[in-house]
């Protein structure tokens, strides 16, 4: 987006139906991505969200206030060109999923992990058909290849736009299971975000809050919630 013109040059941003989907027109002219590809979107809701972002720009264009535009650009310019590689990268999280690596002590943390993480693993078994097993400690221990194959196929089945959103859901939570759980509304996105930060929350309770870490976590939470919103309007 750094290559875009920095000054506002249009009067009206409007969502329009076009061949192949929907787009956003600035004074009747269709938007393009930074790679100069036509911005063709899968839903009117997404086009309207992007049009709203462009309408909200005042004198200059501030990409940081345009998360839907940035996500759509990523789906078209990046994910579409390397869908398989992105899907494989995310599917690999299943073999080292956050939810599977458990503390051995103290007992309160052990119980908290079981109370919040076991239901997510059970959901994945019931809904996705893949059971991942828990381990104690941090050393890697591979999961059942059959379960991983099921999860990998589910990731590869996502279209470019959903995969762009799913990438943030998985990478920010550290869990392939929680990524799917968020996408498929197992619980609210904010609840799942808190579940993904269980270990960090525990550390804060024991040793106090690090302000810089808390600020960084806040930004990640906003991005995580946006990724869910973007996934939903695909």
mmCIF file with all atom_site columns, C-alpha atoms in Angstrom:
data_model
loop_
_atom_site.group_PDB
_atom_site.id
_atom_site.type_symbol
_atom_site.label_atom_id
_atom_site.label_alt_id
_atom_site.label_comp_id
_atom_site.label_asym_id
_atom_site.label_entity_id
_atom_site.label_seq_id
_atom_site.pdbx_PDB_ins_code
_atom_site.Cartn_x
_atom_site.Cartn_y
_atom_site.Cartn_z
_atom_site.occupancy
_atom_site.B_iso_or_equiv
_atom_site.pdbx_formal_charge
_atom_site.auth_seq_id
_atom_site.auth_comp_id
_atom_site.auth_asym_id
_atom_site.auth_atom_id
_atom_site.pdbx_PDB_model_num
ATOM 1   C CA . UNK A 1 1   ? 0.000   0.000   0.000   1.00 0.00 ? 1   UNK A CA 1
ATOM 2   C CA . UNK A 1 2   ? 3.059   2.281   0.248   1.00 0.00 ? 2   UNK A CA 1
ATOM 3   C CA . UNK A 1 3   ? 2.948   2.584   -3.542  1.00 0.00 ? 3   UNK A CA 1
ATOM 4   C CA . UNK A 1 4   ? -0.532  4.114   -3.508  1.00 0.00 ? 4   UNK A CA 1
ATOM 5   C CA . UNK A 1 5   ? -1.155  7.810   -3.924  1.00 0.00 ? 5   UNK A CA 1
ATOM 6   C CA . UNK A 1 6   ? -1.131  9.411   -0.505  1.00 0.00 ? 6   UNK A CA 1
ATOM 7   C CA . UNK A 1 7   ? -3.733  12.128  -1.152  1.00 0.00 ? 7   UNK A CA 1
ATOM 8   C CA . UNK A 1 8   ? -7.465  11.568  -1.444  1.00 0.00 ? 8   UNK A CA 1
ATOM 9   C CA . UNK A 1 9   ? -8.389  11.927  -5.093  1.00 0.00 ? 9   UNK A CA 1
ATOM 10  C CA . UNK A 1 10  ? -12.009 10.737  -5.157  1.00 0.00 ? 10  UNK A CA 1
ATOM 11  C CA . UNK A 1 11  ? -15.369 11.992  -3.959  1.00 0.00 ? 11  UNK A CA 1
ATOM 12  C CA . UNK A 1 12  ? -17.321 8.746   -3.616  1.00 0.00 ? 12  UNK A CA 1
ATOM 13  C CA . UNK A 1 13  ? -16.406 5.134   -2.814  1.00 0.00 ? 13  UNK A CA 1
ATOM 14  C CA . UNK A 1 14  ? -19.128 2.663   -3.770  1.00 0.00 ? 14  UNK A CA 1
ATOM 15  C CA . UNK A 1 15  ? -19.582 -1.124  -3.651  1.00 0.00 ? 15  UNK A CA 1
ATOM 16  C CA . UNK A 1 16  ? -20.666 -2.431  -7.058  1.00 0.00 ? 16  UNK A CA 1
ATOM 17  C CA . UNK A 1 17  ? -21.453 -5.806  -8.586  1.00 0.00 ? 17  UNK A CA 1
ATOM 18  C CA . UNK A 1 18  ? -19.064 -6.743  -11.385 1.00 0.00 ? 18  UNK A CA 1
ATOM 19  C CA . UNK A 1 19  ? -18.262 -9.797  -13.457 1.00 0.00 ? 19  UNK A CA 1
ATOM 20  C CA . UNK A 1 20  ? -16.916 -12.450 -11.117 1.00 0.00 ? 20  UNK A CA 1
ATOM 21  C CA . UNK A 1 21  ? -18.117 -10.876 -7.880  1.00 0.00 ? 21  UNK A CA 1
ATOM 22  C CA . UNK A 1 22  ? -18.072 -7.413  -6.367  1.00 0.00 ? 22  UNK A CA 1
ATOM 23  C CA . UNK A 1 23  ? -15.686 -4.492  -6.349  1.00 0.00 ? 23  UNK A CA 1
ATOM 24  C CA . UNK A 1 24  ? -15.261 -0.964  -5.049  1.00 0.00 ? 24  UNK A CA 1
ATOM 25  C CA . UNK A 1 25  ? -15.381 1.996   -7.408  1.00 0.00 ? 25  UNK A CA 1
ATOM 26  C CA . UNK A 1 26  ? -13.895 5.378   -6.646  1.00 0.00 ? 26  UNK A CA 1
ATOM 27  C CA . UNK A 1 27  ? -15.888 7.881   -8.688  1.00 0.00 ? 27  UNK A CA 1
ATOM 28  C CA . UNK A 1 28  ? -16.806 5.057   -11.058 1.00 0.00 ? 28  UNK A CA 1
ATOM 29  C CA . UNK A 1 29  ? -13.299 3.662   -11.419 1.00 0.00 ? 29  UNK A CA 1
ATOM 30  C CA . UNK A 1 30  ? -12.579 0.176   -10.083 1.00 0.00 ? 30  UNK A CA 1
ATOM 31  C CA . UNK A 1 31  ? -9.967  -0.266  -7.356  1.00 0.00 ? 31  UNK A CA 1
ATOM 32  C CA . UNK A 1 32  ? -6.836  -2.288  -7.996  1.00 0.00 ? 32  UNK A CA 1
ATOM 33  C CA . UNK A 1 33  ? -4.499  -4.001  -5.567  1.00 0.00 ? 33  UNK A CA 1
ATOM 34  C CA . UNK A 1 34  ? -0.901  -2.821  -5.033  1.00 0.00 ? 34  UNK A CA 1
ATOM 35  C CA . UNK A 1 35  ? 0.112   -5.442  -7.627  1.00 0.00 ? 35  UNK A CA 1
ATOM 36  C CA . UNK A 1 36  ? -2.282  -3.773  -10.101 1.00 0.00 ? 36  UNK A CA 1
ATOM 37  C CA . UNK A 1 37  ? -4.788  -6.627  -10.074 1.00 0.00 ? 37  UNK A CA 1
ATOM 38  C CA . UNK A 1 38  ? -8.482  -5.754  -10.210 1.00 0.00 ? 38  UNK A CA 1
ATOM 39  C CA . UNK A 1 39  ? -10.028 -5.886  -6.746  1.00 0.00 ? 39  UNK A CA 1
ATOM 40  C CA . UNK A 1 40  ? -12.652 -8.594  -7.297  1.00 0.00 ? 40  UNK A CA 1
ATOM 41  C CA . UNK A 1 41  ? -14.298 -9.629  -4.043  1.00 0.00 ? 41  UNK A CA 1
ATOM 42  C CA . UNK A 1 42  ? -16.460 -12.630 -3.131  1.00 0.00 ? 42  UNK A CA 1
ATOM 43  C CA . UNK A 1 43  ? -19.289 -10.802 -1.384  1.00 0.00 ? 43  UNK A CA 1
ATOM 44  C CA . UNK A 1 44  ? -21.152 -7.517  -1.316  1.00 0.00 ? 44  UNK A CA 1
ATOM 45  C CA . UNK A 1 45  ? -20.557 -7.313  2.440   1.00 0.00 ? 45  UNK A CA 1
ATOM 46  C CA . UNK A 1 46  ? -16.814 -7.266  1.869   1.00 0.00 ? 46  UNK A CA 1
ATOM 47  C CA . UNK A 1 47  ? -17.098 -4.665  -0.878  1.00 0.00 ? 47  UNK A CA 1
ATOM 48  C CA . UNK A 1 48  ? -19.233 -2.472  1.374   1.00 0.00 ? 48  UNK A CA 1
ATOM 49  C CA . UNK A 1 49  ? -16.754 -2.795  4.245   1.00 0.00 ? 49  UNK A CA 1
ATOM 50  C CA . UNK A 1 50  ? -13.900 -1.755  1.964   1.00 0.00 ? 50  UNK A CA 1
ATOM 51  C CA . UNK A 1 51  ? -15.896 1.096   0.438   1.00 0.00 ? 51  UNK A CA 1
ATOM 52  C CA . UNK A 1 52  ? -16.614 2.362   3.945   1.00 0.00 ? 52  UNK A CA 1
ATOM 53  C CA . UNK A 1 53  ? -12.878 2.382   4.718   1.00 0.00 ? 53  UNK A CA 1
ATOM 54  C CA . UNK A 1 54  ? -12.116 4.414   1.611   1.00 0.00 ? 54  UNK A CA 1
ATOM 55  C CA . UNK A 1 55  ? -14.955 6.829   2.332   1.00 0.00 ? 55  UNK A CA 1
ATOM 56  C CA . UNK A 1 56  ? -13.533 7.364   5.822   1.00 0.00 ? 56  UNK A CA 1
ATOM 57  C CA . UNK A 1 57  ? -10.204 8.653   4.500   1.00 0.00 ? 57  UNK A CA 1
ATOM 58  C CA . UNK A 1 58  ? -9.956  12.404  4.787   1.00 0.00 ? 58  UNK A CA 1
ATOM 59  C CA . UNK A 1 59  ? -6.976  14.186  3.236   1.00 0.00 ? 59  UNK A CA 1
ATOM 60  C CA . UNK A 1 60  ? -4.486  11.343  2.991   1.00 0.00 ? 60  UNK A CA 1
ATOM 61  C CA . UNK A 1 61  ? -4.719  7.568   2.723   1.00 0.00 ? 61  UNK A CA 1
ATOM 62  C CA . UNK A 1 62  ? -3.824  5.801   5.967   1.00 0.00 ? 62  UNK A CA 1
ATOM 63  C CA . UNK A 1 63  ? -3.481  2.038   5.350   1.00 0.00 ? 63  UNK A CA 1
ATOM 64  C CA . UNK A 1 64  ? -3.524  1.343   9.088   1.00 0.00 ? 64  UNK A CA 1
ATOM 65  C CA . UNK A 1 65  ? -7.177  2.396   9.194   1.00 0.00 ? 65  UNK A CA 1
ATOM 66  C CA . UNK A 1 66  ? -8.104  0.061   6.311   1.00 0.00 ? 66  UNK A CA 1
ATOM 67  C CA . UNK A 1 67  ? -7.854  -3.524  7.600   1.00 0.00 ? 67  UNK A CA 1
ATOM 68  C CA . UNK A 1 68  ? -10.452 -4.965  5.206   1.00 0.00 ? 68  UNK A CA 1
ATOM 69  C CA . UNK A 1 69  ? -8.652  -3.441  2.238   1.00 0.00 ? 69  UNK A CA 1
ATOM 70  C CA . UNK A 1 70  ? -5.325  -4.827  3.435   1.00 0.00 ? 70  UNK A CA 1
ATOM 71  C CA . UNK A 1 71  ? -6.766  -8.307  3.987   1.00 0.00 ? 71  UNK A CA 1
ATOM 72  C CA . UNK A 1 72  ? -8.377  -8.367  0.542   1.00 0.00 ? 72  UNK A CA 1
ATOM 73  C CA . UNK A 1 73  ? -5.133  -7.235  -1.062  1.00 0.00 ? 73  UNK A CA 1
ATOM 74  C CA . UNK A 1 74  ? -3.265  -10.012 0.733   1.00 0.00 ? 74  UNK A CA 1
ATOM 75  C CA . UNK A 1 75  ? -5.778  -12.603 -0.468  1.00 0.00 ? 75  UNK A CA 1
ATOM 76  C CA . UNK A 1 76  ? -5.454  -11.484 -4.088  1.00 0.00 ? 76  UNK A CA 1
ATOM 77  C CA . UNK A 1 77  ? -1.791  -10.535 -4.365  1.00 0.00 ? 77  UNK A CA 1
ATOM 78  C CA . UNK A 1 78  ? -0.214  -13.078 -2.013  1.00 0.00 ? 78  UNK A CA 1
ATOM 79  C CA . UNK A 1 79  ? -2.400  -16.022 -1.048  1.00 0.00 ? 79  UNK A CA 1
ATOM 80  C CA . UNK A 1 80  ? -3.803  -16.540 -4.546  1.00 0.00 ? 80  UNK A CA 1
ATOM 81  C CA . UNK A 1 81  ? -0.259  -16.917 -5.879  1.00 0.00 ? 81  UNK A CA 1
ATOM 82  C CA . UNK A 1 82  ? 0.881   -19.407 -3.239  1.00 0.00 ? 82  UNK A CA 1
ATOM 83  C CA . UNK A 1 83  ? -2.261  -21.024 -1.888  1.00 0.00 ? 83  UNK A CA 1
ATOM 84  C CA . UNK A 1 84  ? -0.697  -24.454 -1.488  1.00 0.00 ? 84  UNK A CA 1
ATOM 85  C CA . UNK A 1 85  ? 2.350   -23.179 0.350   1.00 0.00 ? 85  UNK A CA 1
ATOM 86  C CA . UNK A 1 86  ? 0.276   -21.070 2.748   1.00 0.00 ? 86  UNK A CA 1
ATOM 87  C CA . UNK A 1 87  ? -2.121  -23.953 3.393   1.00 0.00 ? 87  UNK A CA 1
ATOM 88  C CA . UNK A 1 88  ? 0.753   -26.346 4.103   1.00 0.00 ? 88  UNK A CA 1
ATOM 89  C CA . UNK A 1 89  ? 2.387   -23.865 6.478   1.00 0.00 ? 89  UNK A CA 1
ATOM 90  C CA . UNK A 1 90  ? -0.822  -23.517 8.479   1.00 0.00 ? 90  UNK A CA 1
ATOM 91  C CA . UNK A 1 91  ? -1.605  -27.237 8.427   1.00 0.00 ? 91  UNK A CA 1
ATOM 92  C CA . UNK A 1 92  ? 1.813   -27.868 9.980   1.00 0.00 ? 92  UNK A CA 1
ATOM 93  C CA . UNK A 1 93  ? 0.593   -26.179 13.158  1.00 0.00 ? 93  UNK A CA 1
ATOM 94  C CA . UNK A 1 94  ? -1.483  -29.291 13.784  1.00 0.00 ? 94  UNK A CA 1
ATOM 95  C CA . UNK A 1 95  ? 1.590   -31.373 14.564  1.00 0.00 ? 95  UNK A CA 1
ATOM 96  C CA . UNK A 1 96  ? 2.706   -28.943 17.276  1.00 0.00 ? 96  UNK A CA 1
ATOM 97  C CA . UNK A 1 97  ? -0.600  -27.416 18.310  1.00 0.00 ? 97  UNK A CA 1
ATOM 98  C CA . UNK A 1 98  ? -0.564  -25.135 21.336  1.00 0.00 ? 98  UNK A CA 1
ATOM 99  C CA . UNK A 1 99  ? -3.417  -27.072 22.934  1.00 0.00 ? 99  UNK A CA 1
ATOM 100 C CA . UNK A 1 100 ? -1.477  -30.313 22.986  1.00 0.00 ? 100 UNK A CA 1
ATOM 101 C CA . UNK A 1 101 ? 1.507   -29.241 25.081  1.00 0.00 ? 101 UNK A CA 1
ATOM 102 C CA . UNK A 1 102 ? 0.631   -29.234 28.760  1.00 0.00 ? 102 UNK A CA 1
ATOM 103 C CA . UNK A 1 103 ? 2.351   -28.214 31.950  1.00 0.00 ? 103 UNK A CA 1
ATOM 104 C CA . UNK A 1 104 ? 3.122   -30.880 34.545  1.00 0.00 ? 104 UNK A CA 1
ATOM 105 C CA . UNK A 1 105 ? 2.859   -28.390 37.420  1.00 0.00 ? 105 UNK A CA 1
ATOM 106 C CA . UNK A 1 106 ? 1.615   -26.426 39.279  1.00 0.00 ? 106 UNK A CA 1
ATOM 107 C CA . UNK A 1 107 ? -1.669  -28.253 39.623  1.00 0.00 ? 107 UNK A CA 1
ATOM 108 C CA . UNK A 1 108 ? -3.743  -25.093 39.234  1.00 0.00 ? 108 UNK A CA 1
ATOM 109 C CA . UNK A 1 109 ? -2.244  -24.437 35.799  1.00 0.00 ? 109 UNK A CA 1
ATOM 110 C CA . UNK A 1 110 ? -2.599  -28.098 34.823  1.00 0.00 ? 110 UNK A CA 1
ATOM 111 C CA . UNK A 1 111 ? -6.285  -27.944 35.714  1.00 0.00 ? 111 UNK A CA 1
ATOM 112 C CA . UNK A 1 112 ? -6.822  -24.632 33.941  1.00 0.00 ? 112 UNK A CA 1
ATOM 113 C CA . UNK A 1 113 ? -5.296  -25.972 30.727  1.00 0.00 ? 113 UNK A CA 1
ATOM 114 C CA . UNK A 1 114 ? -7.445  -29.091 30.904  1.00 0.00 ? 114 UNK A CA 1
ATOM 115 C CA . UNK A 1 115 ? -10.618 -27.122 31.631  1.00 0.00 ? 115 UNK A CA 1
ATOM 116 C CA . UNK A 1 116 ? -10.157 -24.751 28.689  1.00 0.00 ? 116 UNK A CA 1
ATOM 117 C CA . UNK A 1 117 ? -8.163  -26.740 26.142  1.00 0.00 ? 117 UNK A CA 1
ATOM 118 C CA . UNK A 1 118 ? -9.652  -30.230 26.404  1.00 0.00 ? 118 UNK A CA 1
ATOM 119 C CA . UNK A 1 119 ? -13.098 -29.047 25.199  1.00 0.00 ? 119 UNK A CA 1
ATOM 120 C CA . UNK A 1 120 ? -11.493 -27.520 22.090  1.00 0.00 ? 120 UNK A CA 1
ATOM 121 C CA . UNK A 1 121 ? -9.716  -30.788 21.278  1.00 0.00 ? 121 UNK A CA 1
ATOM 122 C CA . UNK A 1 122 ? -12.966 -32.696 21.797  1.00 0.00 ? 122 UNK A CA 1
ATOM 123 C CA . UNK A 1 123 ? -14.746 -30.245 19.484  1.00 0.00 ? 123 UNK A CA 1
ATOM 124 C CA . UNK A 1 124 ? -12.095 -30.861 16.799  1.00 0.00 ? 124 UNK A CA 1
ATOM 125 C CA . UNK A 1 125 ? -12.595 -34.605 17.106  1.00 0.00 ? 125 UNK A CA 1
ATOM 126 C CA . UNK A 1 126 ? -16.375 -34.330 16.858  1.00 0.00 ? 126 UNK A CA 1
ATOM 127 C CA . UNK A 1 127 ? -16.674 -31.637 14.174  1.00 0.00 ? 127 UNK A CA 1
ATOM 128 C CA . UNK A 1 128 ? -13.475 -31.943 12.153  1.00 0.00 ? 128 UNK A CA 1
ATOM 129 C CA . UNK A 1 129 ? -12.946 -35.675 12.614  1.00 0.00 ? 129 UNK A CA 1
ATOM 130 C CA . UNK A 1 130 ? -9.396  -35.270 13.903  1.00 0.00 ? 130 UNK A CA 1
ATOM 131 C CA . UNK A 1 131 ? -8.245  -36.173 17.408  1.00 0.00 ? 131 UNK A CA 1
ATOM 132 C CA . UNK A 1 132 ? -4.990  -34.618 18.581  1.00 0.00 ? 132 UNK A CA 1
ATOM 133 C CA . UNK A 1 133 ? -3.357  -36.060 21.690  1.00 0.00 ? 133 UNK A CA 1
ATOM 134 C CA . UNK A 1 134 ? -1.883  -34.091 24.583  1.00 0.00 ? 134 UNK A CA 1
ATOM 135 C CA . UNK A 1 135 ? 1.761   -34.240 25.718  1.00 0.00 ? 135 UNK A CA 1
ATOM 136 C CA . UNK A 1 136 ? 3.579   -33.050 28.798  1.00 0.00 ? 136 UNK A CA 1
ATOM 137 C CA . UNK A 1 137 ? 6.560   -30.747 28.464  1.00 0.00 ? 137 UNK A CA 1
ATOM 138 C CA . UNK A 1 138 ? 7.900   -28.873 25.459  1.00 0.00 ? 138 UNK A CA 1
ATOM 139 C CA . UNK A 1 139 ? 9.610   -31.629 23.457  1.00 0.00 ? 139 UNK A CA 1
ATOM 140 C CA . UNK A 1 140 ? 7.928   -32.308 20.128  1.00 0.00 ? 140 UNK A CA 1
ATOM 141 C CA . UNK A 1 141 ? 6.017   -35.550 19.724  1.00 0.00 ? 141 UNK A CA 1
ATOM 142 C CA . UNK A 1 142 ? 4.283   -36.185 16.435  1.00 0.00 ? 142 UNK A CA 1
ATOM 143 C CA . UNK A 1 143 ? 0.531   -36.594 16.095  1.00 0.00 ? 143 UNK A CA 1
ATOM 144 C CA . UNK A 1 144 ? -1.424  -39.342 14.348  1.00 0.00 ? 144 UNK A CA 1
ATOM 145 C CA . UNK A 1 145 ? -0.774  -38.914 10.584  1.00 0.00 ? 145 UNK A CA 1
ATOM 146 C CA . UNK A 1 146 ? -4.409  -39.748 9.814   1.00 0.00 ? 146 UNK A CA 1
ATOM 147 C CA . UNK A 1 147 ? -5.646  -36.894 12.000  1.00 0.00 ? 147 UNK A CA 1
ATOM 148 C CA . UNK A 1 148 ? -3.136  -34.504 10.478  1.00 0.00 ? 148 UNK A CA 1
ATOM 149 C CA . UNK A 1 149 ? -4.236  -35.516 6.976   1.00 0.00 ? 149 UNK A CA 1
ATOM 150 C CA . UNK A 1 150 ? -7.845  -34.649 7.797   1.00 0.00 ? 150 UNK A CA 1
ATOM 151 C CA . UNK A 1 151 ? -6.825  -31.229 9.100   1.00 0.00 ? 151 UNK A CA 1
ATOM 152 C CA . UNK A 1 152 ? -4.540  -30.569 6.126   1.00 0.00 ? 152 UNK A CA 1
ATOM 153 C CA . UNK A 1 153 ? -7.330  -31.321 3.678   1.00 0.00 ? 153 UNK A CA 1
ATOM 154 C CA . UNK A 1 154 ? -9.643  -28.950 5.536   1.00 0.00 ? 154 UNK A CA 1
ATOM 155 C CA . UNK A 1 155 ? -7.081  -26.138 5.337   1.00 0.00 ? 155 UNK A CA 1
ATOM 156 C CA . UNK A 1 156 ? -6.467  -26.696 1.621   1.00 0.00 ? 156 UNK A CA 1
ATOM 157 C CA . UNK A 1 157 ? -10.228 -26.564 0.999   1.00 0.00 ? 157 UNK A CA 1
ATOM 158 C CA . UNK A 1 158 ? -10.362 -22.908 2.075   1.00 0.00 ? 158 UNK A CA 1
ATOM 159 C CA . UNK A 1 159 ? -10.584 -20.346 -0.724  1.00 0.00 ? 159 UNK A CA 1
ATOM 160 C CA . UNK A 1 160 ? -8.042  -17.541 -1.056  1.00 0.00 ? 160 UNK A CA 1
ATOM 161 C CA . UNK A 1 161 ? -9.986  -15.003 0.983   1.00 0.00 ? 161 UNK A CA 1
ATOM 162 C CA . UNK A 1 162 ? -10.829 -17.351 3.826   1.00 0.00 ? 162 UNK A CA 1
ATOM 163 C CA . UNK A 1 163 ? -7.273  -18.665 3.855   1.00 0.00 ? 163 UNK A CA 1
ATOM 164 C CA . UNK A 1 164 ? -5.926  -15.119 4.191   1.00 0.00 ? 164 UNK A CA 1
ATOM 165 C CA . UNK A 1 165 ? -8.081  -14.630 7.290   1.00 0.00 ? 165 UNK A CA 1
ATOM 166 C CA . UNK A 1 166 ? -7.385  -18.143 8.576   1.00 0.00 ? 166 UNK A CA 1
ATOM 167 C CA . UNK A 1 167 ? -3.654  -17.453 8.456   1.00 0.00 ? 167 UNK A CA 1
ATOM 168 C CA . UNK A 1 168 ? -4.058  -14.790 11.138  1.00 0.00 ? 168 UNK A CA 1
ATOM 169 C CA . UNK A 1 169 ? -6.463  -16.889 13.203  1.00 0.00 ? 169 UNK A CA 1
ATOM 170 C CA . UNK A 1 170 ? -3.934  -19.718 13.375  1.00 0.00 ? 170 UNK A CA 1
ATOM 171 C CA . UNK A 1 171 ? -0.665  -17.814 13.621  1.00 0.00 ? 171 UNK A CA 1
ATOM 172 C CA . UNK A 1 172 ? -1.892  -15.413 16.294  1.00 0.00 ? 172 UNK A CA 1
ATOM 173 C CA . UNK A 1 173 ? -3.483  -18.101 18.456  1.00 0.00 ? 173 UNK A CA 1
ATOM 174 C CA . UNK A 1 174 ? -0.671  -20.594 17.877  1.00 0.00 ? 174 UNK A CA 1
ATOM 175 C CA . UNK A 1 175 ? -3.247  -23.296 17.279  1.00 0.00 ? 175 UNK A CA 1
ATOM 176 C CA . UNK A 1 176 ? -4.706  -24.902 14.171  1.00 0.00 ? 176 UNK A CA 1
ATOM 177 C CA . UNK A 1 177 ? -7.585  -26.227 16.261  1.00 0.00 ? 177 UNK A CA 1
ATOM 178 C CA . UNK A 1 178 ? -8.403  -22.793 17.653  1.00 0.00 ? 178 UNK A CA 1
ATOM 179 C CA . UNK A 1 179 ? -8.195  -21.354 14.146  1.00 0.00 ? 179 UNK A CA 1
ATOM 180 C CA . UNK A 1 180 ? -10.881 -23.759 12.969  1.00 0.00 ? 180 UNK A CA 1
ATOM 181 C CA . UNK A 1 181 ? -12.858 -23.294 16.192  1.00 0.00 ? 181 UNK A CA 1
ATOM 182 C CA . UNK A 1 182 ? -12.949 -19.542 15.614  1.00 0.00 ? 182 UNK A CA 1
ATOM 183 C CA . UNK A 1 183 ? -13.841 -19.829 11.947  1.00 0.00 ? 183 UNK A CA 1
ATOM 184 C CA . UNK A 1 184 ? -16.673 -22.258 12.718  1.00 0.00 ? 184 UNK A CA 1
ATOM 185 C CA . UNK A 1 185 ? -18.071 -20.385 15.728  1.00 0.00 ? 185 UNK A CA 1
ATOM 186 C CA . UNK A 1 186 ? -17.306 -22.908 18.450  1.00 0.00 ? 186 UNK A CA 1
ATOM 187 C CA . UNK A 1 187 ? -17.264 -19.945 20.817  1.00 0.00 ? 187 UNK A CA 1
ATOM 188 C CA . UNK A 1 188 ? -16.921 -16.200 20.340  1.00 0.00 ? 188 UNK A CA 1
ATOM 189 C CA . UNK A 1 189 ? -13.688 -14.983 18.803  1.00 0.00 ? 189 UNK A CA 1
ATOM 190 C CA . UNK A 1 190 ? -12.863 -13.021 21.949  1.00 0.00 ? 190 UNK A CA 1
ATOM 191 C CA . UNK A 1 191 ? -13.395 -16.093 24.153  1.00 0.00 ? 191 UNK A CA 1
ATOM 192 C CA . UNK A 1 192 ? -11.122 -18.164 21.930  1.00 0.00 ? 192 UNK A CA 1
ATOM 193 C CA . UNK A 1 193 ? -8.498  -15.423 21.960  1.00 0.00 ? 193 UNK A CA 1
ATOM 194 C CA . UNK A 1 194 ? -8.477  -15.550 25.745  1.00 0.00 ? 194 UNK A CA 1
ATOM 195 C CA . UNK A 1 195 ? -8.186  -19.349 25.641  1.00 0.00 ? 195 UNK A CA 1
ATOM 196 C CA . UNK A 1 196 ? -5.138  -19.035 23.384  1.00 0.00 ? 196 UNK A CA 1
ATOM 197 C CA . UNK A 1 197 ? -3.483  -16.725 25.933  1.00 0.00 ? 197 UNK A CA 1
ATOM 198 C CA . UNK A 1 198 ? -4.060  -18.971 28.934  1.00 0.00 ? 198 UNK A CA 1
ATOM 199 C CA . UNK A 1 199 ? -0.345  -19.462 29.626  1.00 0.00 ? 199 UNK A CA 1
ATOM 200 C CA . UNK A 1 200 ? 0.401   -15.738 29.283  1.00 0.00 ? 200 UNK A CA 1
ATOM 201 C CA . UNK A 1 201 ? -2.480  -14.879 31.587  1.00 0.00 ? 201 UNK A CA 1
ATOM 202 C CA . UNK A 1 202 ? -1.164  -17.336 34.144  1.00 0.00 ? 202 UNK A CA 1
ATOM 203 C CA . UNK A 1 203 ? 2.286   -15.757 34.034  1.00 0.00 ? 203 UNK A CA 1
ATOM 204 C CA . UNK A 1 204 ? 0.790   -12.301 34.487  1.00 0.00 ? 204 UNK A CA 1
ATOM 205 C CA . UNK A 1 205 ? -1.117  -13.505 37.539  1.00 0.00 ? 205 UNK A CA 1
ATOM 206 C CA . UNK A 1 206 ? 2.067   -14.873 39.079  1.00 0.00 ? 206 UNK A CA 1
ATOM 207 C CA . UNK A 1 207 ? 4.585   -12.174 38.187  1.00 0.00 ? 207 UNK A CA 1
ATOM 208 C CA . UNK A 1 208 ? 2.603   -9.105  37.252  1.00 0.00 ? 208 UNK A CA 1
ATOM 209 C CA . UNK A 1 209 ? 1.770   -7.402  33.957  1.00 0.00 ? 209 UNK A CA 1
ATOM 210 C CA . UNK A 1 210 ? 4.469   -6.299  31.519  1.00 0.00 ? 210 UNK A CA 1
ATOM 211 C CA . UNK A 1 211 ? 3.060   -3.141  29.941  1.00 0.00 ? 211 UNK A CA 1
ATOM 212 C CA . UNK A 1 212 ? 4.855   -3.575  26.606  1.00 0.00 ? 212 UNK A CA 1
ATOM 213 C CA . UNK A 1 213 ? 3.762   -7.201  26.346  1.00 0.00 ? 213 UNK A CA 1
ATOM 214 C CA . UNK A 1 214 ? 0.218   -6.231  27.271  1.00 0.00 ? 214 UNK A CA 1
ATOM 215 C CA . UNK A 1 215 ? 0.163   -3.537  24.574  1.00 0.00 ? 215 UNK A CA 1
ATOM 216 C CA . UNK A 1 216 ? 1.472   -5.986  21.974  1.00 0.00 ? 216 UNK A CA 1
ATOM 217 C CA . UNK A 1 217 ? -1.149  -8.535  23.010  1.00 0.00 ? 217 UNK A CA 1
ATOM 218 C CA . UNK A 1 218 ? -3.844  -5.890  22.663  1.00 0.00 ? 218 UNK A CA 1
ATOM 219 C CA . UNK A 1 219 ? -2.828  -5.175  19.087  1.00 0.00 ? 219 UNK A CA 1
ATOM 220 C CA . UNK A 1 220 ? -2.799  -8.885  18.273  1.00 0.00 ? 220 UNK A CA 1
ATOM 221 C CA . UNK A 1 221 ? -6.260  -9.266  19.771  1.00 0.00 ? 221 UNK A CA 1
ATOM 222 C CA . UNK A 1 222 ? -7.607  -6.519  17.509  1.00 0.00 ? 222 UNK A CA 1
ATOM 223 C CA . UNK A 1 223 ? -6.011  -8.207  14.483  1.00 0.00 ? 223 UNK A CA 1
ATOM 224 C CA . UNK A 1 224 ? -7.394  -11.596 15.557  1.00 0.00 ? 224 UNK A CA 1
ATOM 225 C CA . UNK A 1 225 ? -10.924 -10.227 15.881  1.00 0.00 ? 225 UNK A CA 1
ATOM 226 C CA . UNK A 1 226 ? -10.592 -8.511  12.506  1.00 0.00 ? 226 UNK A CA 1
ATOM 227 C CA . UNK A 1 227 ? -9.474  -11.789 10.915  1.00 0.00 ? 227 UNK A CA 1
ATOM 228 C CA . UNK A 1 228 ? -12.639 -13.461 12.199  1.00 0.00 ? 228 UNK A CA 1
ATOM 229 C CA . UNK A 1 229 ? -14.771 -10.602 10.866  1.00 0.00 ? 229 UNK A CA 1
ATOM 230 C CA . UNK A 1 230 ? -13.054 -10.808 7.478   1.00 0.00 ? 230 UNK A CA 1
ATOM 231 C CA . UNK A 1 231 ? -13.548 -14.578 7.383   1.00 0.00 ? 231 UNK A CA 1
ATOM 232 C CA . UNK A 1 232 ? -17.254 -14.136 8.100   1.00 0.00 ? 232 UNK A CA 1
ATOM 233 C CA . UNK A 1 233 ? -17.871 -11.696 5.236   1.00 0.00 ? 233 UNK A CA 1
ATOM 234 C CA . UNK A 1 234 ? -16.168 -13.917 2.676   1.00 0.00 ? 234 UNK A CA 1
#
